[in-house]
Short mmCIF file of N, CA and C in Angstrom, two decimals:
data_model
loop_
_atom_site.label_atom_id
_atom_site.label_comp_id
_atom_site.label_asym_id
_atom_site.label_seq_id
_atom_site.Cartn_x
_atom_site.Cartn_y
_atom_site.Cartn_z
N MET A 793 -25.11 11.15 3.52
CA MET A 793 -25.69 9.98 4.29
C MET A 793 -24.82 8.46 4.29
N ARG A 794 -24.98 8.20 3.60
CA ARG A 794 -24.07 6.64 3.62
C ARG A 794 -22.55 6.96 5.58
N GLN A 795 -22.01 8.17 5.39
CA GLN A 795 -21.75 8.65 6.53
C GLN A 795 -22.45 8.19 8.09
N VAL A 796 -23.19 8.53 7.50
CA VAL A 796 -24.07 9.56 8.85
C VAL A 796 -24.51 7.50 8.90
N ALA A 797 -24.70 6.76 7.86
CA ALA A 797 -24.86 5.01 8.03
C ALA A 797 -23.80 4.02 9.26
N THR A 798 -23.15 4.55 7.47
CA THR A 798 -21.61 4.01 9.09
C THR A 798 -21.56 4.45 10.16
N GLU A 799 -21.01 4.82 10.41
CA GLU A 799 -21.80 6.33 12.32
C GLU A 799 -22.20 5.27 13.19
N GLU A 800 -23.40 5.19 12.62
CA GLU A 800 -24.24 4.82 13.08
C GLU A 800 -24.01 2.78 13.75
N TYR A 801 -23.61 2.13 11.94
CA TYR A 801 -23.46 0.80 12.55
C TYR A 801 -21.51 0.92 12.85
N ARG A 802 -21.26 1.64 13.29
CA ARG A 802 -20.06 1.58 14.15
C ARG A 802 -20.30 1.68 15.19
N GLN A 803 -21.06 2.96 15.53
CA GLN A 803 -21.12 2.60 16.92
C GLN A 803 -22.09 0.99 17.76
N ALA A 804 -22.87 0.24 16.91
CA ALA A 804 -23.59 -0.25 17.07
C ALA A 804 -22.61 -1.98 16.98
N VAL A 805 -21.44 -2.30 16.11
CA VAL A 805 -20.92 -2.96 16.46
C VAL A 805 -19.72 -2.54 17.86
N LEU A 806 -19.36 -1.52 18.46
CA LEU A 806 -19.00 -1.10 19.71
C LEU A 806 -19.21 -1.56 20.46
N LYS A 807 -20.70 -1.42 20.44
CA LYS A 807 -21.88 -1.47 22.25
C LYS A 807 -21.24 -3.05 21.36
N ASP A 808 -22.24 -3.95 20.55
CA ASP A 808 -22.30 -5.20 20.93
C ASP A 808 -20.40 -6.10 21.11
N GLU A 809 -19.26 -5.36 20.74
CA GLU A 809 -18.47 -5.69 21.10
C GLU A 809 -17.35 -5.62 23.14
N ARG A 810 -18.51 -4.36 23.33
CA ARG A 810 -18.18 -4.22 24.97
C ARG A 810 -19.12 -5.24 25.63
N ALA A 811 -20.12 -5.47 24.84
CA ALA A 811 -20.84 -7.08 25.47
C ALA A 811 -21.02 -8.15 25.60
N GLY A 812 -19.55 -8.05 24.53
CA GLY A 812 -18.90 -9.37 23.79
C GLY A 812 -19.11 -9.96 22.99
N ILE A 813 -20.03 -9.67 21.70
CA ILE A 813 -20.71 -9.92 21.04
C ILE A 813 -19.99 -9.09 19.49
N ASP A 814 -18.01 -10.79 19.13
CA ASP A 814 -17.00 -9.88 18.44
C ASP A 814 -16.91 -10.90 16.73
N VAL A 815 -17.39 -10.14 16.11
CA VAL A 815 -17.96 -11.49 14.74
C VAL A 815 -17.45 -10.14 14.08
N ALA A 816 -16.62 -11.17 13.02
CA ALA A 816 -15.32 -10.67 12.02
C ALA A 816 -16.42 -10.14 10.83
N PHE A 817 -17.54 -11.44 10.43
CA PHE A 817 -17.96 -10.73 9.81
C PHE A 817 -18.70 -9.36 9.88
N ALA A 818 -19.35 -8.68 10.98
CA ALA A 818 -19.04 -7.47 11.71
C ALA A 818 -18.59 -6.31 10.76
N TRP A 819 -16.82 -6.23 11.98
CA TRP A 819 -15.54 -6.08 11.96
C TRP A 819 -15.67 -5.61 10.14
N HIS A 820 -15.48 -6.77 9.27
CA HIS A 820 -15.50 -7.29 8.04
C HIS A 820 -16.84 -5.80 7.62
N THR A 821 -17.29 -6.00 7.47
CA THR A 821 -18.88 -4.79 6.71
C THR A 821 -18.14 -4.23 7.49
N LEU A 822 -17.92 -3.34 8.49
CA LEU A 822 -17.42 -1.91 9.52
C LEU A 822 -17.05 -1.72 8.05
N ALA A 823 -15.65 -2.52 7.83
CA ALA A 823 -14.30 -2.03 7.27
C ALA A 823 -13.97 -0.88 6.04
N VAL A 824 -15.41 -2.00 5.45
CA VAL A 824 -15.79 -2.21 4.51
C VAL A 824 -16.16 -0.55 4.01
N TRP A 825 -17.30 -0.50 4.33
CA TRP A 825 -17.86 1.49 4.52
C TRP A 825 -16.57 2.33 4.85
N THR A 826 -15.87 2.18 5.08
CA THR A 826 -15.40 3.47 6.26
C THR A 826 -14.36 3.45 5.20
N GLU A 827 -14.57 5.33 4.82
CA GLU A 827 -13.43 6.23 3.86
C GLU A 827 -11.96 6.24 4.60
N VAL A 828 -11.57 6.81 6.41
CA VAL A 828 -10.12 6.82 6.42
C VAL A 828 -9.86 5.66 6.20
N GLY A 829 -8.63 5.35 5.70
CA GLY A 829 -8.17 4.76 5.65
C GLY A 829 -6.88 3.59 6.41
N LYS A 830 -7.30 4.83 7.85
CA LYS A 830 -6.48 3.81 9.14
C LYS A 830 -7.12 3.98 9.57
N GLU A 831 -8.99 3.84 9.66
CA GLU A 831 -10.15 3.20 10.92
C GLU A 831 -9.91 2.10 9.44
N ARG A 832 -9.76 1.72 7.74
CA ARG A 832 -9.98 1.17 8.09
C ARG A 832 -9.22 -0.37 7.73
N ILE A 833 -8.14 0.03 7.81
CA ILE A 833 -7.13 -1.60 8.65
C ILE A 833 -7.14 -1.10 9.62
N GLY A 834 -7.68 -1.07 10.77
CA GLY A 834 -8.07 -1.35 11.92
C GLY A 834 -9.37 -2.00 11.88
N TYR A 835 -10.48 -1.34 11.70
CA TYR A 835 -11.16 -2.67 11.70
C TYR A 835 -10.71 -3.78 10.75
N PHE A 836 -10.37 -4.28 9.28
CA PHE A 836 -10.09 -4.64 8.16
C PHE A 836 -9.31 -5.93 9.85
N ALA A 837 -8.25 -5.21 10.68
CA ALA A 837 -6.84 -6.03 11.61
C ALA A 837 -8.31 -6.85 12.46
N ARG A 838 -9.44 -7.13 12.73
CA ARG A 838 -9.94 -7.08 13.61
C ARG A 838 -10.88 -7.52 13.63
N ALA A 839 -11.91 -8.32 11.81
CA ALA A 839 -11.95 -9.34 11.12
C ALA A 839 -11.51 -10.26 11.64
N LEU A 840 -10.31 -9.98 10.85
CA LEU A 840 -9.22 -10.66 10.91
C LEU A 840 -8.97 -11.30 11.92
N GLU A 841 -8.53 -11.00 13.43
CA GLU A 841 -8.67 -11.76 14.11
C GLU A 841 -10.11 -12.39 14.67
N CYS A 842 -10.86 -11.46 14.59
CA CYS A 842 -12.19 -12.04 14.99
C CYS A 842 -12.05 -14.01 13.74
N GLY A 843 -12.36 -13.49 12.88
CA GLY A 843 -12.25 -14.01 11.96
C GLY A 843 -10.92 -15.90 12.07
N ARG A 844 -9.34 -15.26 12.50
CA ARG A 844 -9.08 -16.50 12.78
C ARG A 844 -9.05 -17.50 14.14
N ALA A 845 -10.38 -15.87 15.17
CA ALA A 845 -10.73 -16.69 16.65
C ALA A 845 -11.62 -17.77 16.46
N GLU A 846 -12.66 -17.22 14.82
CA GLU A 846 -14.02 -17.52 14.96
C GLU A 846 -13.52 -19.43 14.67
N THR A 847 -12.66 -19.46 13.28
CA THR A 847 -11.74 -20.39 12.62
C THR A 847 -11.55 -21.31 13.40
N ALA A 848 -10.56 -21.12 14.29
CA ALA A 848 -9.86 -22.48 15.29
C ALA A 848 -11.09 -22.44 16.67
N ALA A 849 -12.20 -21.73 17.19
CA ALA A 849 -12.88 -22.28 17.62
C ALA A 849 -13.99 -22.96 17.45
N ARG A 850 -14.18 -22.66 16.02
CA ARG A 850 -15.34 -23.84 15.48
C ARG A 850 -14.90 -24.52 14.14
N PRO A 851 -13.77 -25.25 13.29
CA PRO A 851 -13.26 -24.80 12.05
C PRO A 851 -15.01 -25.23 10.82
N PRO A 852 -14.65 -24.29 10.15
CA PRO A 852 -14.95 -24.88 8.58
C PRO A 852 -15.34 -26.65 8.47
N GLN A 853 -16.71 -26.65 8.23
CA GLN A 853 -17.30 -27.91 8.49
C GLN A 853 -17.41 -28.54 6.24
N THR A 854 -17.81 -27.64 5.99
CA THR A 854 -18.44 -27.30 4.99
C THR A 854 -16.91 -26.84 3.89
N PRO A 855 -17.58 -27.58 1.99
CA PRO A 855 -16.92 -26.43 1.50
C PRO A 855 -17.02 -25.01 1.50
N GLN A 856 -17.95 -24.78 1.57
CA GLN A 856 -18.78 -23.36 1.12
C GLN A 856 -17.86 -22.50 2.99
N ALA A 857 -18.04 -23.18 3.81
CA ALA A 857 -17.68 -22.14 4.87
C ALA A 857 -16.12 -22.55 4.89
N ARG A 858 -15.91 -23.01 5.04
CA ARG A 858 -14.31 -23.66 3.69
C ARG A 858 -13.58 -22.29 3.52
N TRP A 859 -13.90 -21.55 2.50
CA TRP A 859 -13.78 -20.78 1.02
C TRP A 859 -13.82 -19.63 2.02
N GLY A 860 -15.41 -19.15 2.24
CA GLY A 860 -15.94 -17.93 3.52
C GLY A 860 -14.09 -17.54 4.18
N ALA A 861 -14.09 -18.82 4.84
CA ALA A 861 -12.69 -18.56 6.32
C ALA A 861 -11.37 -17.53 5.65
N VAL A 862 -11.29 -18.65 4.29
CA VAL A 862 -9.91 -18.15 3.32
C VAL A 862 -10.03 -17.41 2.85
N HIS A 863 -10.92 -16.70 2.09
CA HIS A 863 -11.92 -15.94 1.17
C HIS A 863 -10.99 -14.22 2.25
N ARG A 864 -11.88 -14.12 3.35
CA ARG A 864 -11.87 -13.43 4.38
C ARG A 864 -10.99 -13.44 4.71
N GLU A 865 -10.13 -13.73 5.24
CA GLU A 865 -8.65 -14.49 5.62
C GLU A 865 -8.05 -13.01 4.70
N ALA A 866 -7.75 -13.86 3.47
CA ALA A 866 -7.37 -12.85 2.71
C ALA A 866 -7.25 -12.03 1.89
N ASP A 867 -9.24 -11.74 2.53
CA ASP A 867 -9.53 -10.34 1.51
C ASP A 867 -9.44 -9.49 2.72
N CYS A 868 -8.99 -9.63 3.43
CA CYS A 868 -8.22 -8.37 5.21
C CYS A 868 -7.26 -8.57 5.20
N LEU A 869 -6.37 -8.86 5.01
CA LEU A 869 -4.94 -8.84 4.61
C LEU A 869 -4.79 -7.93 3.39
N PHE A 870 -5.26 -8.94 2.15
CA PHE A 870 -5.29 -7.09 0.61
C PHE A 870 -6.20 -5.99 1.28
N GLU A 871 -6.70 -6.16 1.84
CA GLU A 871 -7.27 -4.98 1.18
C GLU A 871 -6.61 -3.92 2.93
N ILE A 872 -6.24 -4.02 4.06
CA ILE A 872 -4.54 -3.78 4.80
C ILE A 872 -3.47 -3.76 4.17
N GLY A 873 -3.22 -4.36 2.95
CA GLY A 873 -2.30 -4.15 2.27
C GLY A 873 -2.49 -2.84 0.72
N ARG A 874 -3.56 -2.51 0.48
CA ARG A 874 -4.57 -1.78 0.07
C ARG A 874 -4.02 -0.43 0.15
N VAL A 875 -4.83 -0.67 1.99
CA VAL A 875 -4.46 1.23 1.69
C VAL A 875 -2.93 1.77 1.97
N HIS A 876 -2.11 0.62 3.15
CA HIS A 876 -0.80 0.87 2.54
C HIS A 876 -0.04 1.59 1.36
N PHE A 877 -0.63 0.60 0.19
CA PHE A 877 -0.73 1.18 -0.90
C PHE A 877 -0.06 1.98 -1.35
N HIS A 878 -1.49 2.41 -0.72
CA HIS A 878 -2.13 4.13 -1.34
C HIS A 878 -1.73 5.17 -0.12
N GLU A 879 -1.40 4.50 1.31
CA GLU A 879 -0.87 5.78 1.71
C GLU A 879 0.51 5.75 1.32
N LYS A 880 1.16 4.78 0.68
CA LYS A 880 2.51 4.96 0.10
C LYS A 880 3.78 4.48 0.83
N ALA A 881 2.77 3.70 1.53
CA ALA A 881 3.56 2.70 2.90
C ALA A 881 4.45 1.49 2.27
N PRO A 882 4.95 0.80 1.08
CA PRO A 882 5.43 0.13 0.01
C PRO A 882 5.12 -0.95 1.28
N THR A 883 6.71 -0.96 2.25
CA THR A 883 7.12 -2.11 2.97
C THR A 883 5.40 -2.82 3.70
N ALA A 884 5.04 -1.57 4.06
CA ALA A 884 3.98 -2.77 4.75
C ALA A 884 3.09 -3.29 3.35
N ALA A 885 2.62 -2.92 2.50
CA ALA A 885 1.84 -2.92 1.65
C ALA A 885 2.70 -4.83 1.31
N ARG A 886 3.11 -4.54 0.57
CA ARG A 886 4.26 -5.62 0.63
C ARG A 886 3.81 -6.98 0.92
N TRP A 887 4.20 -6.92 2.25
CA TRP A 887 3.76 -7.66 3.11
C TRP A 887 2.55 -8.26 3.61
N PHE A 888 1.65 -7.06 3.69
CA PHE A 888 0.10 -7.75 3.44
C PHE A 888 -0.09 -8.67 2.62
N LEU A 889 0.78 -8.01 1.24
CA LEU A 889 -0.54 -8.61 -0.38
C LEU A 889 0.54 -10.11 -0.43
N THR A 890 1.43 -10.00 0.58
CA THR A 890 2.67 -10.96 0.18
C THR A 890 1.76 -12.66 1.37
N GLU A 891 1.45 -11.90 2.48
CA GLU A 891 0.54 -12.43 3.11
C GLU A 891 -0.66 -12.82 2.56
N ALA A 892 -1.30 -12.05 1.57
CA ALA A 892 -3.11 -12.59 1.17
C ALA A 892 -2.60 -13.78 0.14
N LEU A 893 -1.19 -13.52 -1.05
CA LEU A 893 -1.55 -14.06 -2.15
C LEU A 893 -1.81 -15.63 -2.02
N PRO A 894 -0.82 -16.25 -0.83
CA PRO A 894 -1.23 -17.67 -0.84
C PRO A 894 -2.22 -18.35 -0.23
N LEU A 895 -3.07 -17.37 0.47
CA LEU A 895 -4.78 -17.57 0.50
C LEU A 895 -5.24 -17.39 -0.33
N ALA A 896 -5.84 -16.44 -1.30
CA ALA A 896 -6.36 -15.79 -2.56
C ALA A 896 -6.21 -17.45 -3.20
N ARG A 897 -4.42 -17.50 -3.34
CA ARG A 897 -4.83 -19.45 -4.04
C ARG A 897 -5.64 -19.89 -3.19
N GLN A 898 -5.42 -20.39 -1.62
CA GLN A 898 -6.35 -21.67 -2.10
C GLN A 898 -7.66 -21.52 -1.91
N ALA A 899 -8.52 -20.28 -1.95
CA ALA A 899 -9.65 -19.43 -1.80
C ALA A 899 -9.67 -20.11 -3.28
N ASP A 900 -9.34 -19.62 -4.55
CA ASP A 900 -9.66 -20.10 -5.90
C ASP A 900 -9.57 -21.58 -6.12
N ALA A 901 -8.45 -21.96 -5.00
CA ALA A 901 -8.86 -24.14 -5.28
C ALA A 901 -10.19 -24.52 -4.82
N LEU A 902 -10.51 -23.93 -4.48
CA LEU A 902 -11.82 -24.43 -3.18
C LEU A 902 -13.93 -23.64 -4.22
N LEU A 903 -12.91 -22.63 -4.70
CA LEU A 903 -14.20 -22.71 -5.55
C LEU A 903 -15.53 -23.06 -5.81
N GLY A 904 -14.72 -24.15 -7.02
CA GLY A 904 -15.79 -25.22 -7.71
C GLY A 904 -16.49 -25.91 -6.54
N GLU A 905 -16.12 -25.98 -5.17
CA GLU A 905 -16.28 -27.47 -4.86
C GLU A 905 -16.83 -26.40 -3.77
N ALA A 906 -17.03 -25.07 -3.03
CA ALA A 906 -17.68 -24.58 -2.37
C ALA A 906 -19.48 -23.81 -3.59
N GLY A 907 -18.68 -23.80 -4.59
CA GLY A 907 -19.81 -23.33 -5.01
C GLY A 907 -19.55 -22.01 -5.57
N ALA A 908 -18.70 -21.55 -5.50
CA ALA A 908 -18.48 -19.76 -5.45
C ALA A 908 -18.26 -19.21 -6.54
N GLN A 909 -18.84 -17.77 -5.88
CA GLN A 909 -17.71 -17.64 -7.53
C GLN A 909 -16.35 -16.85 -7.77
N ASP A 910 -15.89 -16.50 -8.11
CA ASP A 910 -14.84 -16.01 -8.94
C ASP A 910 -14.09 -14.61 -8.45
N VAL A 911 -14.17 -14.33 -7.44
CA VAL A 911 -13.63 -12.48 -7.06
C VAL A 911 -12.09 -12.21 -7.80
N ARG A 912 -11.40 -13.11 -8.66
CA ARG A 912 -10.24 -12.90 -8.28
C ARG A 912 -9.35 -11.35 -8.31
N LEU A 913 -9.44 -12.28 -6.70
CA LEU A 913 -8.54 -11.49 -5.77
C LEU A 913 -6.92 -12.09 -5.70
N GLU A 914 -6.45 -12.12 -6.79
CA GLU A 914 -5.04 -13.56 -6.30
C GLU A 914 -5.41 -11.91 -8.43
N GLY A 915 -5.69 -12.23 -8.32
CA GLY A 915 -5.07 -10.81 -9.37
C GLY A 915 -4.87 -9.66 -8.67
N ARG A 916 -5.99 -9.76 -8.40
CA ARG A 916 -5.62 -8.13 -7.89
C ARG A 916 -4.29 -7.49 -6.98
N ILE A 917 -4.20 -9.24 -6.37
CA ILE A 917 -2.95 -8.73 -5.31
C ILE A 917 -2.15 -8.61 -6.21
N ALA A 918 -2.15 -9.71 -7.05
CA ALA A 918 -0.52 -9.57 -7.85
C ALA A 918 -0.81 -8.33 -8.75
N GLU A 919 -1.81 -7.52 -9.25
CA GLU A 919 -2.02 -6.25 -10.24
C GLU A 919 -1.05 -4.79 -9.17
N LEU A 920 -1.39 -5.10 -7.95
CA LEU A 920 -0.66 -4.49 -6.73
C LEU A 920 1.28 -4.65 -6.09
N LEU A 921 1.23 -6.09 -5.86
CA LEU A 921 2.78 -6.05 -6.38
C LEU A 921 3.04 -5.58 -7.50
N LEU A 922 3.40 -5.33 -8.06
CA LEU A 922 3.41 -5.59 -9.78
C LEU A 922 3.22 -4.37 -9.65
N GLN A 923 2.98 -3.40 -8.70
CA GLN A 923 2.90 -1.36 -8.75
C GLN A 923 4.24 -1.20 -7.71
N LEU A 924 4.48 -2.29 -6.92
CA LEU A 924 5.00 -1.01 -5.73
C LEU A 924 6.68 -1.37 -6.46
N PRO A 925 7.57 -0.75 -6.03
CA PRO A 925 8.71 0.08 -6.13
C PRO A 925 10.09 -1.34 -5.49
N GLU A 926 10.81 -1.73 -6.55
CA GLU A 926 11.59 -2.89 -6.03
C GLU A 926 11.74 -3.15 -4.76
N GLU A 927 12.12 -3.90 -4.51
CA GLU A 927 12.78 -4.05 -2.51
C GLU A 927 14.18 -3.34 -2.81
N GLY A 928 14.20 -2.34 -1.45
CA GLY A 928 15.12 -1.86 -1.67
C GLY A 928 15.38 0.00 -2.06
N GLU A 929 14.78 -0.46 -3.29
CA GLU A 929 14.09 1.12 -3.75
C GLU A 929 13.74 1.94 -3.67
N GLU A 930 12.81 1.31 -1.70
CA GLU A 930 11.10 2.24 -1.43
C GLU A 930 12.03 3.14 -0.38
#
């Protein structure tokens, strides 16, 4: 049932993309629902690209919007790194997780002002980084 719903949603997102409606939130949602690693990477990468474009075009003005933009970027990088980690690609995993870590810290610094809940993304990133083999041992 979930796969059917995900496929229907994927078709809607792709249709919107062809119509010129390309939104980070839609791609992020699709990535979360998708179970295939390579597809997840592609969808999170698209969410990351759209999010960055949205932020550049319309910089977030409120603390909540700033937190959301930074957290989404960190989350996309983390999820891409996590897929690489589970697919035994430690070099790629390390790169994405290392890119995500300062953004997660930045999002954490905005938590109070934004009134957001702590999602412990920094800890999840650090946990995976600690499980990776040392550089040169990969």
